[in-house]
mmCIF file of the C-alpha atoms, coordinates in Angstrom:
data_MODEL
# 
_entry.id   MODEL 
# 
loop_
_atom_site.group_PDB 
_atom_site.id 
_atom_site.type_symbol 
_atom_site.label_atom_id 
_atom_site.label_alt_id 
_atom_site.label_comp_id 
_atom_site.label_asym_id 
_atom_site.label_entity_id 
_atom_site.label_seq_id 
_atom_site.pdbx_PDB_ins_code 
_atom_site.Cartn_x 
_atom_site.Cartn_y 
_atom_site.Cartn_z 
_atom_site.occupancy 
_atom_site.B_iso_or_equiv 
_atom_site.pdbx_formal_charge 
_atom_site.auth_seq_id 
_atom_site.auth_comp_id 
_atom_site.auth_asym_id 
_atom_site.auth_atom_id 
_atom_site.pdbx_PDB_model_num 
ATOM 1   C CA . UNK A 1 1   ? 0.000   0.000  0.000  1.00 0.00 ? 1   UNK A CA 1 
ATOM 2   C CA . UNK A 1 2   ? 2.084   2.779  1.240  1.00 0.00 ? 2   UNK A CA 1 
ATOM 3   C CA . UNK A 1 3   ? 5.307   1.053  0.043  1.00 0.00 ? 3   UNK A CA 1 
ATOM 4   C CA . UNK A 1 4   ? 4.305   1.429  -3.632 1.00 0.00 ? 4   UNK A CA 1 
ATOM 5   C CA . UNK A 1 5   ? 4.006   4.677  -3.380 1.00 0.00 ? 5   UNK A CA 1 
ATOM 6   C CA . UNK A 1 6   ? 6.826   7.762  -4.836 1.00 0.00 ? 6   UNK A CA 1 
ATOM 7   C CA . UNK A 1 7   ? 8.092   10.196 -1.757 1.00 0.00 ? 7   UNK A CA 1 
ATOM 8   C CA . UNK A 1 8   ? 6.119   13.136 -3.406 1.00 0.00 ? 8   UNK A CA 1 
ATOM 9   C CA . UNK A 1 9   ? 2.802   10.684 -3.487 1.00 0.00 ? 9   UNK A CA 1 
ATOM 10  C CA . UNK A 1 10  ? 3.732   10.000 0.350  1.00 0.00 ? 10  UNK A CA 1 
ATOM 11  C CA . UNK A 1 11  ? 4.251   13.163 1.097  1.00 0.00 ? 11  UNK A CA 1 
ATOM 12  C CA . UNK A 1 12  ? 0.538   14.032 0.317  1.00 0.00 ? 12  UNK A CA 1 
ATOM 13  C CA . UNK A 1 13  ? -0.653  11.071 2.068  1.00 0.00 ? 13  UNK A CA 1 
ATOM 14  C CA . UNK A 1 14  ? 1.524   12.087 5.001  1.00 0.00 ? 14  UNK A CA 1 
ATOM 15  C CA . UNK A 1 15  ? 0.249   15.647 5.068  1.00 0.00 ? 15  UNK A CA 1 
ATOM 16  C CA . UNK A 1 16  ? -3.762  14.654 5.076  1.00 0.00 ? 16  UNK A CA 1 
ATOM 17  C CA . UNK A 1 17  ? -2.675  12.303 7.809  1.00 0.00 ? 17  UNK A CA 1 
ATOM 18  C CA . UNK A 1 18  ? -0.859  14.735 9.828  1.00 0.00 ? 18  UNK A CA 1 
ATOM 19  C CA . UNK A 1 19  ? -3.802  16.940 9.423  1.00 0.00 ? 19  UNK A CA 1 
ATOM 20  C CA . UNK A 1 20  ? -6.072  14.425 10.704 1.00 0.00 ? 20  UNK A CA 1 
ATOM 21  C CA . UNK A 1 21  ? -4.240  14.212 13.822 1.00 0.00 ? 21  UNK A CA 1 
ATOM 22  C CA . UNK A 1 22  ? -6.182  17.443 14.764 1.00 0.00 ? 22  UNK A CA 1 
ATOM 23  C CA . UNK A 1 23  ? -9.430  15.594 15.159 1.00 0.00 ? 23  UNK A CA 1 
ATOM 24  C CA . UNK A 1 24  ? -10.617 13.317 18.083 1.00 0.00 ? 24  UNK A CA 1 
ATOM 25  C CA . UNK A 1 25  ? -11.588 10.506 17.585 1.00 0.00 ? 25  UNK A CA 1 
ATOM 26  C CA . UNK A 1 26  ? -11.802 10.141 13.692 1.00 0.00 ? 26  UNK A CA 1 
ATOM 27  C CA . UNK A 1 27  ? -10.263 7.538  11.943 1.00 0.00 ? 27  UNK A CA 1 
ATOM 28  C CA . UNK A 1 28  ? -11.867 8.604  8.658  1.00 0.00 ? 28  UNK A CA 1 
ATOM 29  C CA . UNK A 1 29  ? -8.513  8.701  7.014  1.00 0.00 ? 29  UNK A CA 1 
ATOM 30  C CA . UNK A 1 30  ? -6.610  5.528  7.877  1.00 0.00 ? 30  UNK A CA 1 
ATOM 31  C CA . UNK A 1 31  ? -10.063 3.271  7.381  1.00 0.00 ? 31  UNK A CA 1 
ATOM 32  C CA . UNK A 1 32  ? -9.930  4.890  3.478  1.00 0.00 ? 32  UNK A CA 1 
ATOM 33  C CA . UNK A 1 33  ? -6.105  4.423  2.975  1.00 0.00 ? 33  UNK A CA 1 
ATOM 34  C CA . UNK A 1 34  ? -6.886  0.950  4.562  1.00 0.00 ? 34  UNK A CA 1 
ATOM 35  C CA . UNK A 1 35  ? -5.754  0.498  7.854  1.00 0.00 ? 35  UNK A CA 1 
ATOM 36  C CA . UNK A 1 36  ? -8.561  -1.254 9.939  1.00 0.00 ? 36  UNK A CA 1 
ATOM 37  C CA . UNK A 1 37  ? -7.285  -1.048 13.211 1.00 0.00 ? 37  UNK A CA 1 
ATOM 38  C CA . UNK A 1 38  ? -6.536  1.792  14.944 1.00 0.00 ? 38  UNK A CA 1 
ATOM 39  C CA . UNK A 1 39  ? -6.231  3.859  18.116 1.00 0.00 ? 39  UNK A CA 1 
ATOM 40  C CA . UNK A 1 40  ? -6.438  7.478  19.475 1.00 0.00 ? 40  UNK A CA 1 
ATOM 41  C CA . UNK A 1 41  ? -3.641  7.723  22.247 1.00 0.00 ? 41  UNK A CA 1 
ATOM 42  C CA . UNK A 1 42  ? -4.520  10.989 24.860 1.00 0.00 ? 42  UNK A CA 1 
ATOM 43  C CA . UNK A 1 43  ? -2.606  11.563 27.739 1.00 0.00 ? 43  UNK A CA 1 
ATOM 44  C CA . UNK A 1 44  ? -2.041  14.391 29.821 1.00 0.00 ? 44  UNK A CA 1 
ATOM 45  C CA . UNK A 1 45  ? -2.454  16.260 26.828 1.00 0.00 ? 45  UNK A CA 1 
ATOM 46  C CA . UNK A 1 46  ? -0.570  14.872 24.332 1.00 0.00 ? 46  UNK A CA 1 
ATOM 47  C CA . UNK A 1 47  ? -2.113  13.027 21.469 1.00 0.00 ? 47  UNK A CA 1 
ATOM 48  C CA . UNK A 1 48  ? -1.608  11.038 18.920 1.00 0.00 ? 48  UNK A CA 1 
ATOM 49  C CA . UNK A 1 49  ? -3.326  8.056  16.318 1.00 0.00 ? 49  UNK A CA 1 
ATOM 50  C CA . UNK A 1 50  ? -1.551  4.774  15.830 1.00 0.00 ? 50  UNK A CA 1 
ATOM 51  C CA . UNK A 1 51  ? -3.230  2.409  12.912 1.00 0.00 ? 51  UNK A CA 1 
ATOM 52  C CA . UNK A 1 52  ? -2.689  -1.235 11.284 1.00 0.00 ? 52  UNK A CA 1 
ATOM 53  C CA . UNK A 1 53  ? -3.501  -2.267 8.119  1.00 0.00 ? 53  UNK A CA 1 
ATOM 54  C CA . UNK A 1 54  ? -1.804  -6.086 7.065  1.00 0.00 ? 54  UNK A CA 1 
ATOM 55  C CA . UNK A 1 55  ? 1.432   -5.053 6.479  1.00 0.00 ? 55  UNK A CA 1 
ATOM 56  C CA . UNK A 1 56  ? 2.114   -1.375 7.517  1.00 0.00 ? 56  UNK A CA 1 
ATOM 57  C CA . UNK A 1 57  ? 1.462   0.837  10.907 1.00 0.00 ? 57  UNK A CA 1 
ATOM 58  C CA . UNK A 1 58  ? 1.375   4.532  10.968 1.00 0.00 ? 58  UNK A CA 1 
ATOM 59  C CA . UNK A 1 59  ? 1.922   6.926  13.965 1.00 0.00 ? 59  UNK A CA 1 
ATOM 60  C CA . UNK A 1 60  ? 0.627   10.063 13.961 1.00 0.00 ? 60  UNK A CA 1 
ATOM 61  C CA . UNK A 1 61  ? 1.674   12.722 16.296 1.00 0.00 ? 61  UNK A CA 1 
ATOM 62  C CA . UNK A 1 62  ? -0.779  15.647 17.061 1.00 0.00 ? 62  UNK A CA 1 
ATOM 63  C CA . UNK A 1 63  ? 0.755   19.476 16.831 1.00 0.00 ? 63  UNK A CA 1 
ATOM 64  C CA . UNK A 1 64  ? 0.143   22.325 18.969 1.00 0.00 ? 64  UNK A CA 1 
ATOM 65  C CA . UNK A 1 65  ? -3.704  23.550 19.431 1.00 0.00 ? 65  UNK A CA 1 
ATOM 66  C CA . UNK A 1 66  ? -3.548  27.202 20.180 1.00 0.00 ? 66  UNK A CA 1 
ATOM 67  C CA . UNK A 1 67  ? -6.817  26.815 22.441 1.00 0.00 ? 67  UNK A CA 1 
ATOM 68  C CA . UNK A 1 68  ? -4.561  24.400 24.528 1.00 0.00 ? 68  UNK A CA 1 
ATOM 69  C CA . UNK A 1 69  ? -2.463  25.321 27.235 1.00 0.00 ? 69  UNK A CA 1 
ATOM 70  C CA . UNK A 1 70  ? -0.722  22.091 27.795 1.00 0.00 ? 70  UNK A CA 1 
ATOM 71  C CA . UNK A 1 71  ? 0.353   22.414 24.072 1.00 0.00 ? 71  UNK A CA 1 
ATOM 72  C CA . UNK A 1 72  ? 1.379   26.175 24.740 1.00 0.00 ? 72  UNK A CA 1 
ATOM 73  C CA . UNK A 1 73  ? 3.518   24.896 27.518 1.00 0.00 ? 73  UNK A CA 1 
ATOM 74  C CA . UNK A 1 74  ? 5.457   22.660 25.839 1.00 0.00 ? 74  UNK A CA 1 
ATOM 75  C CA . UNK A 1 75  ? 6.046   24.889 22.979 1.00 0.00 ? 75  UNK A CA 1 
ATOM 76  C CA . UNK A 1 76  ? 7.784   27.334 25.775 1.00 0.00 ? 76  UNK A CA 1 
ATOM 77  C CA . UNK A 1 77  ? 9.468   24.836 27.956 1.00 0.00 ? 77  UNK A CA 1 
ATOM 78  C CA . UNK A 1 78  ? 12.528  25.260 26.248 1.00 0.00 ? 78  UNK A CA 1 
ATOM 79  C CA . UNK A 1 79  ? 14.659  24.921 28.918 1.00 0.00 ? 79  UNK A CA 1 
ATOM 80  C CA . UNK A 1 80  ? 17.420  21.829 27.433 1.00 0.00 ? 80  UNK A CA 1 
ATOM 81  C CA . UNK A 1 81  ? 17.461  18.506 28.805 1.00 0.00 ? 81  UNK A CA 1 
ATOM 82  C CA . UNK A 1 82  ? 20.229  15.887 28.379 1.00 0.00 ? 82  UNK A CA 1 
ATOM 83  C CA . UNK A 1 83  ? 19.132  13.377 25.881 1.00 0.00 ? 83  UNK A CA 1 
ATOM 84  C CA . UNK A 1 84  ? 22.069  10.716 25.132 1.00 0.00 ? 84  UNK A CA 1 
ATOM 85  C CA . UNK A 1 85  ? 25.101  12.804 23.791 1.00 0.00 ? 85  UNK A CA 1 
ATOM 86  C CA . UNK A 1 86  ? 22.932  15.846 23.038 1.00 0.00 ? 86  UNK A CA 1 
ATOM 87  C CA . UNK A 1 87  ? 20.538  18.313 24.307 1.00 0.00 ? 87  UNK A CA 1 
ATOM 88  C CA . UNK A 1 88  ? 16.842  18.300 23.127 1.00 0.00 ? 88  UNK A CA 1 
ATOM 89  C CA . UNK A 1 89  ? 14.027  20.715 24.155 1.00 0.00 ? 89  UNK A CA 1 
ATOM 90  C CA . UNK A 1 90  ? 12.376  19.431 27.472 1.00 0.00 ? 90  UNK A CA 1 
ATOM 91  C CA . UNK A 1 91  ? 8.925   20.718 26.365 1.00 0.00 ? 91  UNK A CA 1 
ATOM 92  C CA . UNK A 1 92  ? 8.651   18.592 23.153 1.00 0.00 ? 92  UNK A CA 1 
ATOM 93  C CA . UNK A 1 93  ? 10.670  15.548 24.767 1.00 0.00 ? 93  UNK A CA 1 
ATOM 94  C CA . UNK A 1 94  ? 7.762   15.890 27.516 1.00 0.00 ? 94  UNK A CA 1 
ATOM 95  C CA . UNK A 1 95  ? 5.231   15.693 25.467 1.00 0.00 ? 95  UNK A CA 1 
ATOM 96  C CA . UNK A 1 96  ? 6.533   12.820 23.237 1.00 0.00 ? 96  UNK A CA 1 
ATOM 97  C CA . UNK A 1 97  ? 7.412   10.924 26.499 1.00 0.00 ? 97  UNK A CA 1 
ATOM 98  C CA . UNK A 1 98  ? 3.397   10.997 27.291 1.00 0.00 ? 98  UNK A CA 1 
ATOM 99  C CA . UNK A 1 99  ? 2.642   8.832  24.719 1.00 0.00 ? 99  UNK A CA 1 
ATOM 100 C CA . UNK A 1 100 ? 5.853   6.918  24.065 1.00 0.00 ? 100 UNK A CA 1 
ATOM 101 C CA . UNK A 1 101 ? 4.770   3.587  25.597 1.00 0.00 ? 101 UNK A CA 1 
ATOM 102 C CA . UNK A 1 102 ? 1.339   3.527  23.885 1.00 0.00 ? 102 UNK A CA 1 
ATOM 103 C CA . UNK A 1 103 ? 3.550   3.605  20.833 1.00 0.00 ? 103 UNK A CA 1 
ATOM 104 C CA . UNK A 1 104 ? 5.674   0.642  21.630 1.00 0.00 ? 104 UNK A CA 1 
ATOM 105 C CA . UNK A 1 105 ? 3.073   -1.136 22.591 1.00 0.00 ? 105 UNK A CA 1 
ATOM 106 C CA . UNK A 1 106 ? 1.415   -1.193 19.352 1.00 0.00 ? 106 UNK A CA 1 
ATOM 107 C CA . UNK A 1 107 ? 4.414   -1.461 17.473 1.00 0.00 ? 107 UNK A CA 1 
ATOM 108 C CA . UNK A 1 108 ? 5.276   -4.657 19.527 1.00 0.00 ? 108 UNK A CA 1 
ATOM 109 C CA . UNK A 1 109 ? 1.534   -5.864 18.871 1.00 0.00 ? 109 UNK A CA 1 
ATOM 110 C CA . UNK A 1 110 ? 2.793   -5.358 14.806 1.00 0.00 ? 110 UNK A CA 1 
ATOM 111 C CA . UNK A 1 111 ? 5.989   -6.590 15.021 1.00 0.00 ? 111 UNK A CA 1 
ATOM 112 C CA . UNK A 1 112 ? 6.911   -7.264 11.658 1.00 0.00 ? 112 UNK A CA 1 
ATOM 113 C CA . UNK A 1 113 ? 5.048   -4.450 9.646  1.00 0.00 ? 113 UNK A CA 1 
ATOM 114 C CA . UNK A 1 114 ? 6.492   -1.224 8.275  1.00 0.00 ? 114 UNK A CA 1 
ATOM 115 C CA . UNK A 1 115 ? 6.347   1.882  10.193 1.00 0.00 ? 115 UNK A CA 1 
ATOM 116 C CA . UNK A 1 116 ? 5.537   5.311  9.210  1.00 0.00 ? 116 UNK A CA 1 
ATOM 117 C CA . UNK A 1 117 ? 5.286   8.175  11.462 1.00 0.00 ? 117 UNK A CA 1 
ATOM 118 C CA . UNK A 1 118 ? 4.259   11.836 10.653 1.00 0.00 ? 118 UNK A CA 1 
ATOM 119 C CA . UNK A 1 119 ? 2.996   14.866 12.452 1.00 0.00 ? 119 UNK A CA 1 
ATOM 120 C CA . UNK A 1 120 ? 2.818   18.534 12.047 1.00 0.00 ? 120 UNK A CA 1 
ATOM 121 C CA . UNK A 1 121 ? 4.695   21.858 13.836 1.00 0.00 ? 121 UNK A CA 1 
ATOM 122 C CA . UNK A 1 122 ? 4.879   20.189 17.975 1.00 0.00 ? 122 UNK A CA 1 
ATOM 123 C CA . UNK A 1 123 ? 3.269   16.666 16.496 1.00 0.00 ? 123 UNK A CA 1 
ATOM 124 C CA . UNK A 1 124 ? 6.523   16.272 14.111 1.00 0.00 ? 124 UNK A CA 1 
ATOM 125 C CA . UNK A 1 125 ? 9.115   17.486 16.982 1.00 0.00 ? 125 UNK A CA 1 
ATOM 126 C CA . UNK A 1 126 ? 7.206   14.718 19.138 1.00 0.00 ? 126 UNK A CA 1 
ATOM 127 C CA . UNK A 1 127 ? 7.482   12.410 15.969 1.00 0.00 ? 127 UNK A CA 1 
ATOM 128 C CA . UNK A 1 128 ? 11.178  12.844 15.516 1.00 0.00 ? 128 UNK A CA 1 
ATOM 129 C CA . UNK A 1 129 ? 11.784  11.807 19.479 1.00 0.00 ? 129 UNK A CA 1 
ATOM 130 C CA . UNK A 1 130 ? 9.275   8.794  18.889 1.00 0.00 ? 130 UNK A CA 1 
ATOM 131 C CA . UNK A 1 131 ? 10.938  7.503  15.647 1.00 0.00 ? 131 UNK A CA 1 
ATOM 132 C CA . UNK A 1 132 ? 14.449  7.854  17.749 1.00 0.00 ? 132 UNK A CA 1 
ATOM 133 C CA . UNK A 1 133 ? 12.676  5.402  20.286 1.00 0.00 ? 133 UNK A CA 1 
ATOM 134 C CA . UNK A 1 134 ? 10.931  2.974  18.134 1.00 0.00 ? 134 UNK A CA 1 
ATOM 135 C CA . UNK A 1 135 ? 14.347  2.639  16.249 1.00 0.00 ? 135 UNK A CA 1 
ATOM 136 C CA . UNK A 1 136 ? 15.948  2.007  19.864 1.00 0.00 ? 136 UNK A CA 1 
ATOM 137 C CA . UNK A 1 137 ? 13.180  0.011  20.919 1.00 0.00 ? 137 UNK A CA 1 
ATOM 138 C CA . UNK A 1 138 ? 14.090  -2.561 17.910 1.00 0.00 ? 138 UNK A CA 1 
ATOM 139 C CA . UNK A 1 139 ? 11.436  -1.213 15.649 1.00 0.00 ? 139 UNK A CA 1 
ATOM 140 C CA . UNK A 1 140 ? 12.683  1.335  12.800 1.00 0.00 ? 140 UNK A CA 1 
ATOM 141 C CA . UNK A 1 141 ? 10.374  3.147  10.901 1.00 0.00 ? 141 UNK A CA 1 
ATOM 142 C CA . UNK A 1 142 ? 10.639  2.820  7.025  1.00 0.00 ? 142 UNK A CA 1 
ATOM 143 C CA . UNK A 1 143 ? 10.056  6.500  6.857  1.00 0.00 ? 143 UNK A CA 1 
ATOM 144 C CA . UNK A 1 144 ? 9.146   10.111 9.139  1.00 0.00 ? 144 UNK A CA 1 
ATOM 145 C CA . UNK A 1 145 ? 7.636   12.667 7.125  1.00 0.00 ? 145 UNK A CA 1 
ATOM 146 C CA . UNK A 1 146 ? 7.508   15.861 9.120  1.00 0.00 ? 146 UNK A CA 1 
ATOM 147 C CA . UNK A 1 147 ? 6.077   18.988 8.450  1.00 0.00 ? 147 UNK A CA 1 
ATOM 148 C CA . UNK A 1 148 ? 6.997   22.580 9.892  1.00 0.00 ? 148 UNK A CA 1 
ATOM 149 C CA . UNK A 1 149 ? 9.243   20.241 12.239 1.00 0.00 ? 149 UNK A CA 1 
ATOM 150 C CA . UNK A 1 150 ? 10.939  22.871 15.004 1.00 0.00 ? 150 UNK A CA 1 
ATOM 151 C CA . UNK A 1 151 ? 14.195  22.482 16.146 1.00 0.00 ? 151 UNK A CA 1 
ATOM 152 C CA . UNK A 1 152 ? 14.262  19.757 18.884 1.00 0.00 ? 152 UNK A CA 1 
ATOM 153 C CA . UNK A 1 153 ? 17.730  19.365 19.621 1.00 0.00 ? 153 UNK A CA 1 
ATOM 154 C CA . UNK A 1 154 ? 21.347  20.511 19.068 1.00 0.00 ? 154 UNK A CA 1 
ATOM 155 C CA . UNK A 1 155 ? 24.042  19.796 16.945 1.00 0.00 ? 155 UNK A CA 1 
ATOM 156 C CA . UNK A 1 156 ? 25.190  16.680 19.254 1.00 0.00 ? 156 UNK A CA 1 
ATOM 157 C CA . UNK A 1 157 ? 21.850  15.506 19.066 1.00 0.00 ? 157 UNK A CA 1 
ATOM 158 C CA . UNK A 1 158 ? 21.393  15.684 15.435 1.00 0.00 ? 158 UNK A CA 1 
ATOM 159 C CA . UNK A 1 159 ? 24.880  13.747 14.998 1.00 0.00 ? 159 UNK A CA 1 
ATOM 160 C CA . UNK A 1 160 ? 23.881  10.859 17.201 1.00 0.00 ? 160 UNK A CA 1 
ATOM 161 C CA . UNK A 1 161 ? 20.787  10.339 15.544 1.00 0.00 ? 161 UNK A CA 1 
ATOM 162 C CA . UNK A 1 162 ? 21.559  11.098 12.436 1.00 0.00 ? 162 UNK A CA 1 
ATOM 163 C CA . UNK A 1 163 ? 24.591  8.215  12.376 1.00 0.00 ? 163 UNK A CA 1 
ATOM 164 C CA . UNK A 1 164 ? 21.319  5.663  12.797 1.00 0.00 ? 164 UNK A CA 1 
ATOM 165 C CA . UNK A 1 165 ? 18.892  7.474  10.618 1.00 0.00 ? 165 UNK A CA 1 
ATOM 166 C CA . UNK A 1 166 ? 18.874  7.975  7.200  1.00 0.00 ? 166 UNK A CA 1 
ATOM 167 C CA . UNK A 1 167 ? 17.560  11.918 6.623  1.00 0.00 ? 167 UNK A CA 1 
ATOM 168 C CA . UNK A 1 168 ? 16.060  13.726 4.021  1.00 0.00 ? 168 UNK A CA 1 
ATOM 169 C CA . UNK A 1 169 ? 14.864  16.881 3.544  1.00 0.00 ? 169 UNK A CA 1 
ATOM 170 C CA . UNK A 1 170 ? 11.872  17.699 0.808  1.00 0.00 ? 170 UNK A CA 1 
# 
């Protein structure tokens, strides 16, 4: 399904489903790309959609609401915080960390499928940290397709992670 597809095809795909990330409670998008299982992940004000189809999973990571403080919060908790050899942002790293084990969870429930993982302005921050720990956790995602990504950490964080991950920028 998604695996057929060219990088500018995904990165349509990837942008409707990084929009839909918005929205409670809808899985509108993943049932009509396919995906029949699926799961909105809240906590503590972080959100985010995990979905299944056969072969493939997809994480979604929500981005900042303006109308929600928690989301405010972690857009100004800059204040750096020792992540492996580098520094990230605390507020984004936070966030991410909310719904980090729902994550693994499902990926360990789909062992064996391809992972995708998106998200928009704080949702692809937070999907930058979760891609770093489903790659640590033994699961690697094929492919993260960000969009208006902030910075999340510095220079000795991009170099550790980018040794293990293979980036490109569109």
């Amino acid at each position: 399904m998604l695996g057929d597809k060219t990088i500018p095809e995904l990165a349509v795909i990837f942008a409707e489903i990084a929009s839909a990330a918005y929205i409670d409670n809808d899985d509108t998008v993943y049932k009509n790309l396919g995906f029949t299982k699926t799961k909105f992940i809240d906590h503590e004000g972080a959100q985010a959609y995990v979905a299944a189809s056969k072969d493939e999973v997809i994480v979604a990571c929500r981005g900042t609401q303006p109308t929600q403080p928690n989301d405010l919060l972690a857009d100004l908790n800059t204040i750096p915080k020792r992540h492996g050899s580098g520094w990230v942002h605390q507020g984004f790293r936070t966030e991410a960390r909310k719904i980090i084990d729902d994550v693994l969870d499902w990926a360990k429930k789909n062992k064996g499928k391809d992972i995708y993982v998106t998200g928009h302005s704080l949702g692809a921050a937070i999907a930058l940290y979760v891609t770093q720990e489903l790659e640590y956790a033994g699961f690697p995602p094929k492919l993260l397709m960000s969009y208006g990504q902030p910075r999340l950490g510095n220079a000795d964080y991009v170099d550790a992670i980018s040794t293990s991950m293979v980036i490109s920028v569109l």
